[in-house]
Amino acid sequence: MAKHKFDPYMRITEPMVRDNGELRVATWQEAISIAAKGLAATRDAFSPSAVGFFSCSKSTNEMNFIAQKFARAVIGTNNIDSCNR
């Protein structure tokens, strides 16, 4: 099973979205739009505190800064964590 985890032929090479329960290939613009709508719908239906973000210690400081800025300024949540400890 671990072999498939790193098999380059098993990687997803293009964005996919679920349409009527089935995955299909989508454009990047469509996939990002669907993800953004889902994130906004969760925030609007439950509250900004229903959304959380996790950042990776292998990311640059700039990427971690953008992640926390997006979480706080756009989504309105302080639910941000990372494995930087």
mmCIF file of C-alpha atoms in Angstrom:
data_model
loop_
_atom_site.group_PDB
_atom_site.id
_atom_site.type_symbol
_atom_site.label_atom_id
_atom_site.label_comp_id
_atom_site.label_asym_id
_atom_site.label_seq_id
_atom_site.Cartn_x
_atom_site.Cartn_y
_atom_site.Cartn_z
ATOM 1 C CA MET A 1 0.000 0.000 0.000
ATOM 2 C CA ALA A 2 2.825 2.437 0.783
ATOM 3 C CA LYS A 3 4.201 1.869 -2.721
ATOM 4 C CA HIS A 4 1.115 3.482 -4.258
ATOM 5 C CA LYS A 5 1.492 6.496 -2.023
ATOM 6 C CA PHE A 6 4.625 7.536 -3.907
ATOM 7 C CA ASP A 7 3.872 6.055 -7.323
ATOM 8 C CA PRO A 8 4.060 8.970 -9.797
ATOM 9 C CA TYR A 9 1.554 7.242 -12.077
ATOM 10 C CA MET A 10 -1.073 7.321 -9.315
ATOM 11 C CA ARG A 11 -0.885 11.098 -8.792
ATOM 12 C CA ILE A 12 -3.709 13.449 -9.656
ATOM 13 C CA THR A 13 -2.444 15.629 -12.491
ATOM 14 C CA GLU A 14 -5.448 17.866 -13.072
ATOM 15 C CA PRO A 15 -8.197 19.335 -10.909
ATOM 16 C CA MET A 16 -11.303 17.246 -10.411
ATOM 17 C CA VAL A 17 -14.721 18.145 -9.026
ATOM 18 C CA ARG A 18 -17.632 16.033 -7.890
ATOM 19 C CA ASP A 19 -20.639 16.333 -10.197
ATOM 20 C CA ASN A 20 -23.756 14.314 -9.271
ATOM 21 C CA GLY A 21 -21.611 12.073 -7.075
ATOM 22 C CA GLU A 22 -19.002 11.360 -9.745
ATOM 23 C CA LEU A 23 -15.566 12.900 -10.145
ATOM 24 C CA ARG A 24 -14.844 14.666 -13.397
ATOM 25 C CA VAL A 25 -11.982 16.723 -14.771
ATOM 26 C CA ALA A 26 -12.397 20.480 -14.368
ATOM 27 C CA THR A 27 -10.457 23.600 -15.211
ATOM 28 C CA TRP A 28 -8.416 25.245 -12.467
ATOM 29 C CA GLN A 29 -10.742 28.242 -12.536
ATOM 30 C CA GLU A 30 -13.823 26.057 -12.054
ATOM 31 C CA ALA A 31 -12.247 23.969 -9.281
ATOM 32 C CA ILE A 32 -11.045 27.027 -7.354
ATOM 33 C CA SER A 33 -14.448 28.680 -7.766
ATOM 34 C CA ILE A 34 -16.245 25.611 -6.385
ATOM 35 C CA ALA A 35 -13.826 25.387 -3.448
ATOM 36 C CA ALA A 36 -14.248 29.105 -2.690
ATOM 37 C CA LYS A 37 -18.047 28.819 -2.776
ATOM 38 C CA GLY A 38 -17.934 25.828 -0.418
ATOM 39 C CA LEU A 39 -15.660 27.648 2.009
ATOM 40 C CA ALA A 40 -17.873 30.745 1.945
ATOM 41 C CA ALA A 41 -21.024 28.633 2.381
ATOM 42 C CA THR A 42 -19.568 26.939 5.473
ATOM 43 C CA ARG A 43 -18.519 30.292 6.933
ATOM 44 C CA ASP A 44 -21.929 31.843 6.216
ATOM 45 C CA ALA A 45 -23.996 28.883 7.438
ATOM 46 C CA PHE A 46 -22.166 28.234 10.708
ATOM 47 C CA SER A 47 -19.829 31.178 11.482
ATOM 48 C CA PRO A 48 -16.215 32.017 10.739
ATOM 49 C CA SER A 49 -15.152 29.949 13.757
ATOM 50 C CA ALA A 50 -16.408 26.834 11.927
ATOM 51 C CA VAL A 51 -13.472 27.186 9.526
ATOM 52 C CA GLY A 52 -9.871 26.419 10.418
ATOM 53 C CA PHE A 53 -6.524 26.532 8.665
ATOM 54 C CA PHE A 54 -3.392 24.440 9.084
ATOM 55 C CA SER A 55 -0.052 25.575 7.760
ATOM 56 C CA CYS A 56 3.045 23.466 7.177
ATOM 57 C CA SER A 57 6.435 24.040 8.769
ATOM 58 C CA LYS A 58 8.048 23.344 5.399
ATOM 59 C CA SER A 59 6.312 26.357 3.886
ATOM 60 C CA THR A 60 8.132 29.647 3.697
ATOM 61 C CA ASN A 61 7.456 32.377 6.238
ATOM 62 C CA GLU A 62 5.767 34.322 3.458
ATOM 63 C CA MET A 63 3.366 31.465 2.680
ATOM 64 C CA ASN A 64 2.540 31.040 6.374
ATOM 65 C CA PHE A 65 1.960 34.805 6.650
ATOM 66 C CA ILE A 66 -0.417 34.770 3.670
ATOM 67 C CA ALA A 67 -2.307 31.790 5.134
ATOM 68 C CA GLN A 68 -2.891 33.537 8.461
ATOM 69 C CA LYS A 69 -3.720 36.826 6.748
ATOM 70 C CA PHE A 70 -6.308 35.072 4.548
ATOM 71 C CA ALA A 71 -7.802 33.262 7.543
ATOM 72 C CA ARG A 72 -8.122 36.424 9.606
ATOM 73 C CA ALA A 73 -8.913 39.080 6.996
ATOM 74 C CA VAL A 74 -11.005 37.151 4.470
ATOM 75 C CA ILE A 75 -12.649 34.360 6.464
ATOM 76 C CA GLY A 76 -12.675 36.116 9.841
ATOM 77 C CA THR A 77 -11.310 33.266 11.941
ATOM 78 C CA ASN A 78 -8.392 32.941 14.315
ATOM 79 C CA ASN A 79 -8.452 29.140 13.972
ATOM 80 C CA ILE A 80 -4.952 28.807 12.575
ATOM 81 C CA ASP A 81 -2.371 26.211 13.545
ATOM 82 C CA SER A 82 0.845 24.731 12.223
ATOM 83 C CA CYS A 83 3.373 22.045 12.999
ATOM 84 C CA ASN A 84 6.145 24.601 13.605
ATOM 85 C CA ARG A 85 6.662 23.535 17.207
#
